[in-house]
Each structure stands twice: as C-alpha cells, then as structure tokens.
XYZ file of C-alpha atoms in Angstrom:
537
model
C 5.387 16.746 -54.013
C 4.544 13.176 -55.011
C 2.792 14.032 -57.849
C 5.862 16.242 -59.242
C 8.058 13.057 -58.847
C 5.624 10.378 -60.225
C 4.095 12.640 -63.204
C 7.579 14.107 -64.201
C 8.422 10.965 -65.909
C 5.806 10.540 -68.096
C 6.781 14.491 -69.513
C 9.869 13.031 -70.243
C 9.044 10.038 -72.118
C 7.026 12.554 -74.016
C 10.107 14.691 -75.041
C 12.145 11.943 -76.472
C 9.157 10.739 -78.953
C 8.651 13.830 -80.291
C 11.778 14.942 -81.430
C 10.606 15.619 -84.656
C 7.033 15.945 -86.538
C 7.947 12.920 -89.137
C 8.549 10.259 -86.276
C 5.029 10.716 -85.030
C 3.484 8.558 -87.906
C 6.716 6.168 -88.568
C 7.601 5.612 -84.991
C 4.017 3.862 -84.041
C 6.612 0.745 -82.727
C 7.627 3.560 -80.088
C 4.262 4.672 -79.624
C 3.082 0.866 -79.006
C 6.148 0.960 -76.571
C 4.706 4.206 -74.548
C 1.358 3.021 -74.627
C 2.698 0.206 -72.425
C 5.115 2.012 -70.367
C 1.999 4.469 -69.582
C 0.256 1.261 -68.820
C 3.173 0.075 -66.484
C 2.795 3.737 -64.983
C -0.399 3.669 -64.146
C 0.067 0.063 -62.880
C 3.172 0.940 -60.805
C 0.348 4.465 -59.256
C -1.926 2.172 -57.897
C 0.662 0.402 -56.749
C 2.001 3.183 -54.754
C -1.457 4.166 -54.093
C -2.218 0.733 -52.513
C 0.845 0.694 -50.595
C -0.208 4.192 -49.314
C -3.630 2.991 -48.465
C -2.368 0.039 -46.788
C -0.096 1.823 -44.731
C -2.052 4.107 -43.610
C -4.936 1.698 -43.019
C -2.317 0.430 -40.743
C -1.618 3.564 -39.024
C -5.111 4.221 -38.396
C -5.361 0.920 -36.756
C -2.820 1.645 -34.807
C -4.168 5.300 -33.869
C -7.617 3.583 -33.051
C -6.238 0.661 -30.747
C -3.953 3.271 -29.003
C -6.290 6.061 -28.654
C -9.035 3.659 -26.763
C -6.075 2.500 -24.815
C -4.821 5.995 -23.737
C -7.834 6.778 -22.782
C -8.387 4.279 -20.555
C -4.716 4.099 -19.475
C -4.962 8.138 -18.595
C -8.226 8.228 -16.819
C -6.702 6.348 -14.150
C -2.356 5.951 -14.700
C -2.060 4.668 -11.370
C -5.235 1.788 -11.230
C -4.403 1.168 -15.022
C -0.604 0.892 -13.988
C -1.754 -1.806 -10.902
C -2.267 -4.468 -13.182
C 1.040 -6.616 -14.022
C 0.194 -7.108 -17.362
C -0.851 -3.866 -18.917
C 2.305 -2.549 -16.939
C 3.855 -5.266 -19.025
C 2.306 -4.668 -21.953
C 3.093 -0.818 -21.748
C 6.946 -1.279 -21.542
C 6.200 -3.983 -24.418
C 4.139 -1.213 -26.453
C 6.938 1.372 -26.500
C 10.113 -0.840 -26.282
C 9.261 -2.449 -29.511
C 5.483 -1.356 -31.179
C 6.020 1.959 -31.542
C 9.336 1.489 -33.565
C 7.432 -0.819 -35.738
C 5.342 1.598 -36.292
C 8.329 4.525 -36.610
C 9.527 2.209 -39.147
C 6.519 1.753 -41.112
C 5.937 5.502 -40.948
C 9.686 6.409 -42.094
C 8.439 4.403 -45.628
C 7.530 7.780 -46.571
C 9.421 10.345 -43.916
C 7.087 12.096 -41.703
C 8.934 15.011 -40.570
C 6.419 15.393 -37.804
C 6.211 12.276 -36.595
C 9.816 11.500 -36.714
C 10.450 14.535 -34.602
C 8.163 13.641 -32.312
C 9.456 10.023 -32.231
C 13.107 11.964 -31.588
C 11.903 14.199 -28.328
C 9.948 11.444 -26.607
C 12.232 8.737 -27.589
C 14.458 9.566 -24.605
C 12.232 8.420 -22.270
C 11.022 5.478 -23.599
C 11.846 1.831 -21.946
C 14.742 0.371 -23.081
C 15.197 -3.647 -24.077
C 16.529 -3.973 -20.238
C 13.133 -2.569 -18.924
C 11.585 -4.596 -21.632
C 12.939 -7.658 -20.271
C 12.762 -6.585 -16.638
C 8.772 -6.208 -17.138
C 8.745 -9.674 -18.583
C 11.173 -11.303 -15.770
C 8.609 -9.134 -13.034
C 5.405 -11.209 -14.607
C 7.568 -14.680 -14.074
C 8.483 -13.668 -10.438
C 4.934 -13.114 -9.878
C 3.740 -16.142 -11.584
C 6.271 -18.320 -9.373
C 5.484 -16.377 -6.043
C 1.613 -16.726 -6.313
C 1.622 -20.162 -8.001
C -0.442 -18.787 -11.782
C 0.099 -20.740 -14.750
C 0.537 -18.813 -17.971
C -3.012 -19.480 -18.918
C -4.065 -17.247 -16.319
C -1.824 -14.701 -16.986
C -2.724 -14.652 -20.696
C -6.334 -14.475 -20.090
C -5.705 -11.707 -17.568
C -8.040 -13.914 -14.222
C -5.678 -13.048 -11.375
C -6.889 -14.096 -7.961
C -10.065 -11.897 -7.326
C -9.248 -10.099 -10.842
C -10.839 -10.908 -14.390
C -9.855 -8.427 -16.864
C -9.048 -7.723 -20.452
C -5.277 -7.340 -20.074
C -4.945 -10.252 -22.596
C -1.356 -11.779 -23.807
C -1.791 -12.598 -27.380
C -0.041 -15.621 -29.138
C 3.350 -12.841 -29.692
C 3.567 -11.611 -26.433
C 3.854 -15.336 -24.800
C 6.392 -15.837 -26.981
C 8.165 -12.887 -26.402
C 8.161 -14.074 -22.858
C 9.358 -17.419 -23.459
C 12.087 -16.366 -25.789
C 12.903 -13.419 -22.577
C 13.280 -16.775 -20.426
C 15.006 -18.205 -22.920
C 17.724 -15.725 -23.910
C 18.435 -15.998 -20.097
C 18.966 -19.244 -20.353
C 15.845 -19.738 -17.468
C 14.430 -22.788 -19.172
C 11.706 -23.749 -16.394
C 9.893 -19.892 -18.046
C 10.441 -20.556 -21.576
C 8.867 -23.323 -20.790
C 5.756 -22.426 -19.725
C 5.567 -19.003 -21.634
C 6.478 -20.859 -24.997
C 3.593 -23.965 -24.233
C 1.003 -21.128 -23.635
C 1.963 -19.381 -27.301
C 1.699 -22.746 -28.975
C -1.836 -23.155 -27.100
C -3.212 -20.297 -28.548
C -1.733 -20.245 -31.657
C -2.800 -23.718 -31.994
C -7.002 -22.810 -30.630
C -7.023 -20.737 -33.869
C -5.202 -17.293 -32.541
C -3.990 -14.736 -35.268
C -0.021 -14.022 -34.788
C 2.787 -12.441 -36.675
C 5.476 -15.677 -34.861
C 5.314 -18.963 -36.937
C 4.437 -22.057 -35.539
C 7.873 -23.389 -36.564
C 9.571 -20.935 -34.145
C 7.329 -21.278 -31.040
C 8.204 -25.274 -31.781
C 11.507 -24.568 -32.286
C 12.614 -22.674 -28.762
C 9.911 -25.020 -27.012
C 11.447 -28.225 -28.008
C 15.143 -27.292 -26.787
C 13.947 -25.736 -24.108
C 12.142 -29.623 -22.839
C 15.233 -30.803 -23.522
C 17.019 -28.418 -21.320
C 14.520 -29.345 -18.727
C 15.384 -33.409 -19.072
C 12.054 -34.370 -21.061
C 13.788 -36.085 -23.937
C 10.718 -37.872 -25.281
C 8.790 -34.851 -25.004
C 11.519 -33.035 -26.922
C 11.401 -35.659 -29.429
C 7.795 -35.336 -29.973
C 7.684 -31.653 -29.904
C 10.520 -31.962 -32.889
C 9.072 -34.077 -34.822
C 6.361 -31.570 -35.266
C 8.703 -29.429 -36.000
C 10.251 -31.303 -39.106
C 6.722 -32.184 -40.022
C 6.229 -28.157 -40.582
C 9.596 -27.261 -42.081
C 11.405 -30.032 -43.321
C 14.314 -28.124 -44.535
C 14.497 -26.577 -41.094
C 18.112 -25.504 -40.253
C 18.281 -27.081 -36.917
C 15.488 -29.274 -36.263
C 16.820 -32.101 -38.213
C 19.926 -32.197 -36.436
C 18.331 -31.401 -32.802
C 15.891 -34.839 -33.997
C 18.579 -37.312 -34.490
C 20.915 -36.252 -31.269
C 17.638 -36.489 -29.157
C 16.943 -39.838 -30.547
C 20.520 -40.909 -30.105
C 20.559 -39.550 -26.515
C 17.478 -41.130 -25.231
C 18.489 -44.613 -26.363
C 22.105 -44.481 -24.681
C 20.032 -43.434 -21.550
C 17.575 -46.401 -22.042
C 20.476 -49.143 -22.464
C 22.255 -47.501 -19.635
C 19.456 -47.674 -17.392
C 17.837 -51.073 -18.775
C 14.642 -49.770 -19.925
C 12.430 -49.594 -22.660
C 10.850 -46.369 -24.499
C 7.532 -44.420 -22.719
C 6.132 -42.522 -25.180
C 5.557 -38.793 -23.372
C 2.758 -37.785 -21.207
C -0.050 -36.318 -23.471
C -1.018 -33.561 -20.734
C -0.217 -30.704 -21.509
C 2.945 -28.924 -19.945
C 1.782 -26.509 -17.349
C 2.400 -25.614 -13.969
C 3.934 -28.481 -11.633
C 5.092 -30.379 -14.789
C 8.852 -29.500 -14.235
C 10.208 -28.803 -11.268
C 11.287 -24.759 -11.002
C 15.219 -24.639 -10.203
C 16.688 -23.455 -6.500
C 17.948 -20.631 -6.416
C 19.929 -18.446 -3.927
C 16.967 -18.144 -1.323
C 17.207 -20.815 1.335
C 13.783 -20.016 2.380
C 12.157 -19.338 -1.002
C 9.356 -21.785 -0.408
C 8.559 -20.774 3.066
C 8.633 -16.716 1.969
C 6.476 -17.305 -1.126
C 3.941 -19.108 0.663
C 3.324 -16.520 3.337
C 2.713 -14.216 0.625
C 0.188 -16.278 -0.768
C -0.897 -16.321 2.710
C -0.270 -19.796 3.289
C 1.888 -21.242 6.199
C 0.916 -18.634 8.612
C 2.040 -19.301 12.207
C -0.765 -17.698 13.765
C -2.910 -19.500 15.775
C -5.218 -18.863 19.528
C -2.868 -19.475 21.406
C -0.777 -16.462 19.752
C -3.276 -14.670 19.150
C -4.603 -14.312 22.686
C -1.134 -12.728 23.537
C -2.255 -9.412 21.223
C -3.852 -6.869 22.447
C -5.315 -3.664 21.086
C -4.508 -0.108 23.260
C -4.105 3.272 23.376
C -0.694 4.312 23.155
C 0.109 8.255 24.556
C 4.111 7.938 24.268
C 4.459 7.634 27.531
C 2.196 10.899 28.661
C 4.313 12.996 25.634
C 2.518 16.171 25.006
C 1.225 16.335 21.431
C -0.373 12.825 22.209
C -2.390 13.286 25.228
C -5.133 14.345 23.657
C -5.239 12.217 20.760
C -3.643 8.570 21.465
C -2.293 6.443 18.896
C -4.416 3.502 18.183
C -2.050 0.636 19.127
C -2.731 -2.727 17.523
C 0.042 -6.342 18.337
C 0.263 -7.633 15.180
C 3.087 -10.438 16.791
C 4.459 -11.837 19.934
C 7.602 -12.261 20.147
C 9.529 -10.128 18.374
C 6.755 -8.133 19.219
C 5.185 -6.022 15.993
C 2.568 -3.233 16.599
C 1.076 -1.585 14.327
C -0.450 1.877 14.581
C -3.313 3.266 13.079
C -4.241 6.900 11.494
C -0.370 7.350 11.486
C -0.643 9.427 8.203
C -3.961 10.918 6.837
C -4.602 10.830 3.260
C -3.328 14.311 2.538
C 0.063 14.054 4.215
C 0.358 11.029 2.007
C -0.200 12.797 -0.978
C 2.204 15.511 -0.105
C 4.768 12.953 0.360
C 3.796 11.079 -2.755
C 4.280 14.367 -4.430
C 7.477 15.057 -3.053
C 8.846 11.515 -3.726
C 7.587 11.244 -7.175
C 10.257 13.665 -9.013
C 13.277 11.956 -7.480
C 12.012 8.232 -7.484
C 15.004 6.187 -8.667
C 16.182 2.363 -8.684
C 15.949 1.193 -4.809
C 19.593 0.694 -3.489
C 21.008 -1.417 -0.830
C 24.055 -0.910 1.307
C 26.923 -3.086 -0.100
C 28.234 -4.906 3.319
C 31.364 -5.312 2.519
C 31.958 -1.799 1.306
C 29.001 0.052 3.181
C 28.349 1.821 -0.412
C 24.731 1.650 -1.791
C 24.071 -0.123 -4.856
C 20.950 -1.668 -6.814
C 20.263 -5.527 -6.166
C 18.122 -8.004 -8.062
C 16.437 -9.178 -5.017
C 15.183 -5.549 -4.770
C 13.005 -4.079 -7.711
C 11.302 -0.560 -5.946
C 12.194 2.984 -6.626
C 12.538 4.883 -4.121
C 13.077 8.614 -2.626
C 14.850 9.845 0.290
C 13.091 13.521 1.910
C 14.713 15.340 4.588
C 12.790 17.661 6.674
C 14.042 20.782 5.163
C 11.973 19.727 2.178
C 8.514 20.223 3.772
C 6.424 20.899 6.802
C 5.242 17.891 6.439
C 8.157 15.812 6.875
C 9.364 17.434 9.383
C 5.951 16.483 11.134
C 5.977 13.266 10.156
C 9.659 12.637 11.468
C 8.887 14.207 15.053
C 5.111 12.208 15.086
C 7.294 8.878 14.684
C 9.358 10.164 17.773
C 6.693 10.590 19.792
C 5.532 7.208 19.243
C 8.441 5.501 19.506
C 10.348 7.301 22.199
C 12.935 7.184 19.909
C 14.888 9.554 18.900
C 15.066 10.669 15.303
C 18.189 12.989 14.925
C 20.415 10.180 14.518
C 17.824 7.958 11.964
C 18.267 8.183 8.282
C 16.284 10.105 5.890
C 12.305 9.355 5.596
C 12.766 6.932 2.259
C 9.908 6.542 0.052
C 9.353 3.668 -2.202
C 6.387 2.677 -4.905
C 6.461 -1.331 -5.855
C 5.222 -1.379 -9.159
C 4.586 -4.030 -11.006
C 6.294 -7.077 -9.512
C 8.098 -4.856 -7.206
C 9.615 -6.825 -4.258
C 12.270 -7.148 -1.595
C 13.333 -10.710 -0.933
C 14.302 -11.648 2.736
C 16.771 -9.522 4.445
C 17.830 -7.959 7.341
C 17.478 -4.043 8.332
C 20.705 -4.149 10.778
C 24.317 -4.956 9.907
C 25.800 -8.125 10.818
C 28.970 -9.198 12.445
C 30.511 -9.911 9.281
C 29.643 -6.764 7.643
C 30.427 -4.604 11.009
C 31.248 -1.272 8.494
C 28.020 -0.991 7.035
C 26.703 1.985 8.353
C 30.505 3.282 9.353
C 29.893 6.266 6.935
C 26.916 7.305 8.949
C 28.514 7.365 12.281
C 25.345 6.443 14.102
C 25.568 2.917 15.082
C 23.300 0.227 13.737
C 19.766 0.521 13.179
C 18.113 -0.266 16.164
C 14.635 -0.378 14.838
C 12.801 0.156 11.781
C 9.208 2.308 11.090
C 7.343 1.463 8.343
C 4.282 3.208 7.160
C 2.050 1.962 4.574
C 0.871 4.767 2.027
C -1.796 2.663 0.028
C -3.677 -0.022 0.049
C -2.834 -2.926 -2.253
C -5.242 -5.424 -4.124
C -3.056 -8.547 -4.160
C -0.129 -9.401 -2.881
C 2.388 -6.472 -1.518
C 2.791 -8.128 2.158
C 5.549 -8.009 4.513
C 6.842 -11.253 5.475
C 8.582 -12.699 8.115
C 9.925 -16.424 7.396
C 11.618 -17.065 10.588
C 8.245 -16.842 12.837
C 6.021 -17.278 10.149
C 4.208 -13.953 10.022
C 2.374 -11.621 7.183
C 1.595 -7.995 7.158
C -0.744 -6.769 4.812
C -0.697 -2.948 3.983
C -3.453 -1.291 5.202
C -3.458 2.502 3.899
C -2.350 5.078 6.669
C -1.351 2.063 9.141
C 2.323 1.902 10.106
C 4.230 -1.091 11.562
C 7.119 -0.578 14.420
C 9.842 -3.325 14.959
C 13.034 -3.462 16.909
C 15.983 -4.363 14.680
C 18.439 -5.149 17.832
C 18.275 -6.556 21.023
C 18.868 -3.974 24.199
C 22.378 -5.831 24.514
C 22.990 -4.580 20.832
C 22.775 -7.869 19.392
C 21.044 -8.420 16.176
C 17.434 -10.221 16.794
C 17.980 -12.659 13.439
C 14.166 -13.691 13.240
C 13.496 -9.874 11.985
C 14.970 -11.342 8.759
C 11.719 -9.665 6.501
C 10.429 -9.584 2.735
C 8.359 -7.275 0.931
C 6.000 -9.318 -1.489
C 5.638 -9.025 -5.039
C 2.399 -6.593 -5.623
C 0.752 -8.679 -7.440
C -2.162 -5.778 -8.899
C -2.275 -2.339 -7.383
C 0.671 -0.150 -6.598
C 1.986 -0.300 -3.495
C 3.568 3.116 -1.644
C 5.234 2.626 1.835
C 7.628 4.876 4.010
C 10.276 4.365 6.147
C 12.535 5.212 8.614
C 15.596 3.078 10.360
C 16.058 4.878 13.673
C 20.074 4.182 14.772
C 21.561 3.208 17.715
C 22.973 6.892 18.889
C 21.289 8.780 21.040
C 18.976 6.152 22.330
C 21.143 5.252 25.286
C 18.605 6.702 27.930
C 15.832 6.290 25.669
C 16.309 2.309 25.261
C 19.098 0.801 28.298
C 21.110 -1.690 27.470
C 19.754 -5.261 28.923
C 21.467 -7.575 31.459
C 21.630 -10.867 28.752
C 22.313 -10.675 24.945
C 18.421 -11.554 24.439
C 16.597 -8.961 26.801
C-alpha cells in the first residue's frame, strides 16, 4: 500500500508531459523541471524510508528493553513486584511509556497494535496511580530516613539492585511533589535529577526545567540565597527564559528587605549539596509521626530485661478444648502490659495460599469505617487492598474462623468477616485504633454486635524490610513472621477502650506483605470474657 501512494505520483507527472509527441523535444525546460521533482522524490523516499527506519529502530528498542524486563518481571510477579521502585517504575511504564510509544506507532496506524493498545488499555494505571506510586516511594523515603540517592541507585537497607531512577524519572517525582504543592519532595527528587543530569546522565528533561521547578521550590522552602543561586544558573542557560528573569529580581529584592529588617549582611549559600536533613520535612496531621516512624525503622524500642523477663513462651490448649489437646498452640508474649501473644504454625503454607487465592479476585482499595457515619470509606492514611471471605466461601475459612475460636475462647459468630489485605508497595496503615470511641459511639451500630473487643491478626508472608506493626504508646514492634499470628484485646473487661492499643502497620519497604484478620465483637462474649470490677481490669 505505500508503494501505490508514493509511486502513483510520479505516473502522474508522467501524464501531463506527454500530452503530445511534439512537446517531448521542445518542452526539455519541463523535462529539466521533472528531472528535479524525481530528484525531490527520491529525496523525500529516503526520507520516509529514514523516518521508517528510525521508528522502528525505536520500536525495537523498546521491544528489546521490555522483553528482558518481562521476563524478569514474570518469572517472579510477586518478588519482582516487592521492590518499591520497579513497582514504581511499572505504574510509570504503562501510565505514560507505553502511550509514547502508542503515539509513535499511530505515525503510521497499526491496526494491530492499536487494537491491542484499545483491549488492554482498560486496565492500565491511571495518572492517579501514577502519582500514588510516586507519593508511596516519598512515604517510604521519609519513614525509613533514604535520601533520593539511594533510591535512584536502587541500595535499600540490605538491598542493592538494578531498579535504577534515571535523570526523567527523578524529575517526574519532583514535579509529582511539586504539582502537590509538597515542596520538602520536590526538593529532594528535583536535586537528585540535576545530580545526575549534571555527572553526565542522558535525559529527554532539559537542564533549564529541572533548574527551573528546583529553584522555586528552595524558595518555597525559605532558602532565598540558595534560590538565588540556583536562578542564576538558570538565566545563565536560557536567558530569554519566561520566568526566571522575573523569579531573579523578586528573590533579590526579597532577601535584601529581609537583611535590612533583620540587620544583617548577605551569606552566600551553603555549597553542600541539598540532601536529606537540609530542610526540615513539614508536620503533618500525625502527633506521633516521629515516634511511629522510628519504631519502624526499629529504633526507639521500649524493650528492655526488665520487660523482657515478664514474657514467657507456653503451650496454649484453649483451655483443655478438644481439637487442641493433642496439638497445642505454640504460645509466644510478645508484650506486657497490654499483653500481646503471638502464636505460631497458626496457618500452614497451603491454607495461606488458598486464602491468597480466594482474596486475590476481589482485592479492592482498603476502607475504613467513617466514625461519624459508621459507613466505610478509603483513607489516605490507609494504602492496602483488601478482601473480606466468609465461611461459605471455603472449607478453609470456615476452619480457619473456628481454629481462631479455639484459641481465643472467643467466640466468632458475632466477629466480622476474615479480611484479607496485601501492602504493596508503600502500603501502610498509620496509627489508629481497632475499637470505636466515645465520640464516635455509632460506629459499628449497623453491625449490631457491640465494639470490637479484640483483634486477630495473622501474618501470611514474610517481609524483607519494613511491614511491622507498631505500637507508639508503649513503644513496641511486630515484625511479620510467615504463618505467626498476633492476639490483642481491643477493650478492657469493663468495656472501656484500652487507648495504648492505638497501632500502625509500616510501610513495606521491599517484599509484599499479606496479613489476615479478624475483629471479634463484644456479643456473645459475656460468659466467655466477665465484665471486671474497675474500668482497667
């Protein structure tokens, strides 16, 4: 088909020359004429032919780099999926790559490829998954302390990879941050794409637009003379630039009224390079941010011998219950007071995958009860998705449901559905408590059961980095050990809410992180659980 529509004009340049035998010989003008439009032909072919080679000497580029990543990315989704920044990278890939490279296709139409394009285009990432992948990297990179450097060159804490952020995906961080007006990020994100693009890196982002979002970003951040500096090179670059001319002189301006006004003369900026620690990262709505991150680094743990020669190890029978006299659970104190156990070979690896299985087709954005309206809803402060599996669905559930009576001597008719969430990539849940408060008494008014009275958590996988459950109040950190489960009581025996349950679950910093649960209620555990004599038995 090309070749109809790029030789059919030279046939008909033909036709009009010779329109008659006598204007071959006095016409040679014309012919001159032809012999150059045929010359401009052939010119304007290899043209087209270059353009055609160049594209798809692009394409096959493209093919190459994606086929060697498929192939690693499908011989293990899950392990390939653990790492934040190829999980990154992968909403990055098909949010915005692969319609680069629809577009460059569409050039010439491939009907093939554009119908492909159509089916699968309905479940690609959209720009809000785009920027939630970005916005998960910065939560991790605040929560385990890891400047961008690290991040770029893929060395997370017991991790050296090649998941490498090149010069354009920094920036496409920074300008993430940015757009959300989160300065302290495009900070940090923007610094690390000038770095690189500055050490020599190839990228398709100029250096006058990393320099332009980095310098008003510094001067969102307060650093006027580094804003100054970081405009000048700016102007330096692109004179003519729109902005940058502008942005110089109301820096300048504003830096000397604060000099005068404060009575002192001009520091040239600090020549280290801006990295993590040089601003200070905004509060937010967290009171105990600082005290929650750093248990899930591990740090600020309130463990110590004295504690720790209050836990004991046992064999727990439910009490002489039936189905566990001949086989115990292994019973493990992980705390004091509240007291924490956890049990071990609560799940075996099969049940788990059965679960996993069931989970995986209805796995949707975690929700959390609204308190002032009792009605579930999706929350920032929780990024999971998550499945709820009654026991009709399976054998299996139905097992696990009655094992986690017979542990607990709870019972389980009145508890909610067995909910299963996967934290992906910066998956979290930020502080919170499982029970209703007193100023949110119609929480759980829908369910009819009372409050939840305790909550059983079973952890599905084991996680690489990070993933730990939290507790700031006492200072404690739970790391998920595969087939484990932790038990907790949400509520005093009086009723009461015990406040120092208040719990997080960590950013997973690499691996993917699977966990069950089930909030047991109030009803129905009358005989099982008294009421106490105080408000704190």
């Amino acid at each position: 088909m090309r070749k109809v529509l790029f030789f059919m004009p030279i046939i008909l340049l033909a036709c009009c020359c010779w329109t008659s035998q006598g204007e071959i010989f006095t016409s040679i003008g014309q012919m001159t004429d032809l012999v150059y439009t045929e010359k401009e032909l052939v010119q304007s072919l290899k043209e087209y032919i270059k353009a055609e080679e160049s594209k798809l000497a692009a394409i096959k580029s493209w093919a190459s780099k994606l086929d060697a990543l498929t192939r690693v990315s499908t011989s293990d989704p899950e392990g390939y999926l653990a790492h934040p920044v190829n999980a990154y990278k992968l909403m990055k890939r098909l949010n915005s790559e692969w319609s680069e490279l629809e577009t460059l296709v569409l050039q010439n139409p491939s009907d093939g490829f554009i119908s492909n394009m159509s089916i699968h285009r309905q479940y690609f990432p959209d720009e809000e998954d785009a920027t939630g992948a970005a916005k998960a990297l910065m939560r991790l990179q605040d929560t385990y302390q890891l400047d961008s450097e690290a991040f770029s060159r893929g060395k997370l804490p017991g991790l050296h990879t090649n998941a490498l952020l090149t010069v354009d995906d920094c920036f496409d961080m920074g300008k993430t941050a940015y757009n959300d007006a989160d300065y302290y990020h495009a900070v940090l994100w923007l610094q690390q794409s000038l770095k690189q693009l500055d050490a020599g890196e190839e990228a398709v982002i100029s250096k006058a637009d990393i320099l332009d979002y980095l310098s008003y970003s510094v001067y969102q951040m307060g650093d006027l003379p580094r804003a100054i500096e970081l405009t000048r090179r700016l102007v330096a670059i692109d004179p003519k630039h729109d902005r940058a001319g502008g942005n110089l002189r109301y820096f300048e301006r504003l830096l000397t009224k604060q000099l005068n006004e404060m009575n002192q003369t001009y520091q040239p900026p600090s020549e280290e390079p801006i990295q993590l620690g040089t601003y200070s990262r905004p509060k937010d709505h967290l009171p105990e941010r600082e005290t929650y991150e750093a248990l899930c680094r591990g740090e600020g743990l309130q463990m110590n011998e004295a504690r720790r020669s209050r836990l004991f190890c046992r064999y727990q029978d439910g009490k002489r219950n039936p189905r566990l006299l001949l086989k115990p659970m292994k019973e493990e104190d992980e705390w004091d007071s509240p007291h924490i156990v956890r049990y071990l070979e609560v799940l075996s690896h099969e049940e788990i995958e059965k679960i996993k299985e069931l989970a995986k087709p209805r796995l949707a954005r975690a929700t959390v009860r609204d308190p002032k309206t009792g009605v579930l809803t999706t929350a920032n402060y929780r990024v999971s998705k998550s499945a709820w599996l009654e026991a009709e669905d399976d054998v299996v559930i139905q097992r696990v449901n009655q094992r986690i009576e017979d542990i607990t001597g709870l019972t389980v008719d009145t508890a909610e559905l067995l909910q299963v969430a996967n934290y992906g990539v910066g998956g979290q849940y930020e502080p919170h408590f499982d029970f209703s408060r007193k100023d949110e008494p119609d929480a759980f008014k829908r369910l009819g059961t009372g409050n939840r009275v305790a909550t059983f958590l079973n952890y599905m996988s084991d996680v690489a980095a990070g993933g730990a459950t939290v507790f700031p109040d006492f200072g404690a950190a739970i790391w998920p050990r595969k087939g484990t489960a932790v038990f907790w009581y949400n509520l005093f025996r009086s009723g009461e809410g015990d406040y120092r349950t208040r719990h997080a679950a960590c950013p997973v910093l690499v691996g993917s992180k699977w966990v069950s649960n089930k909030w047991i209620h109030e009803r129905g555990q009358e005989f099982r659980r008294p009421c106490g004599l105080t408000e704190v038995d």
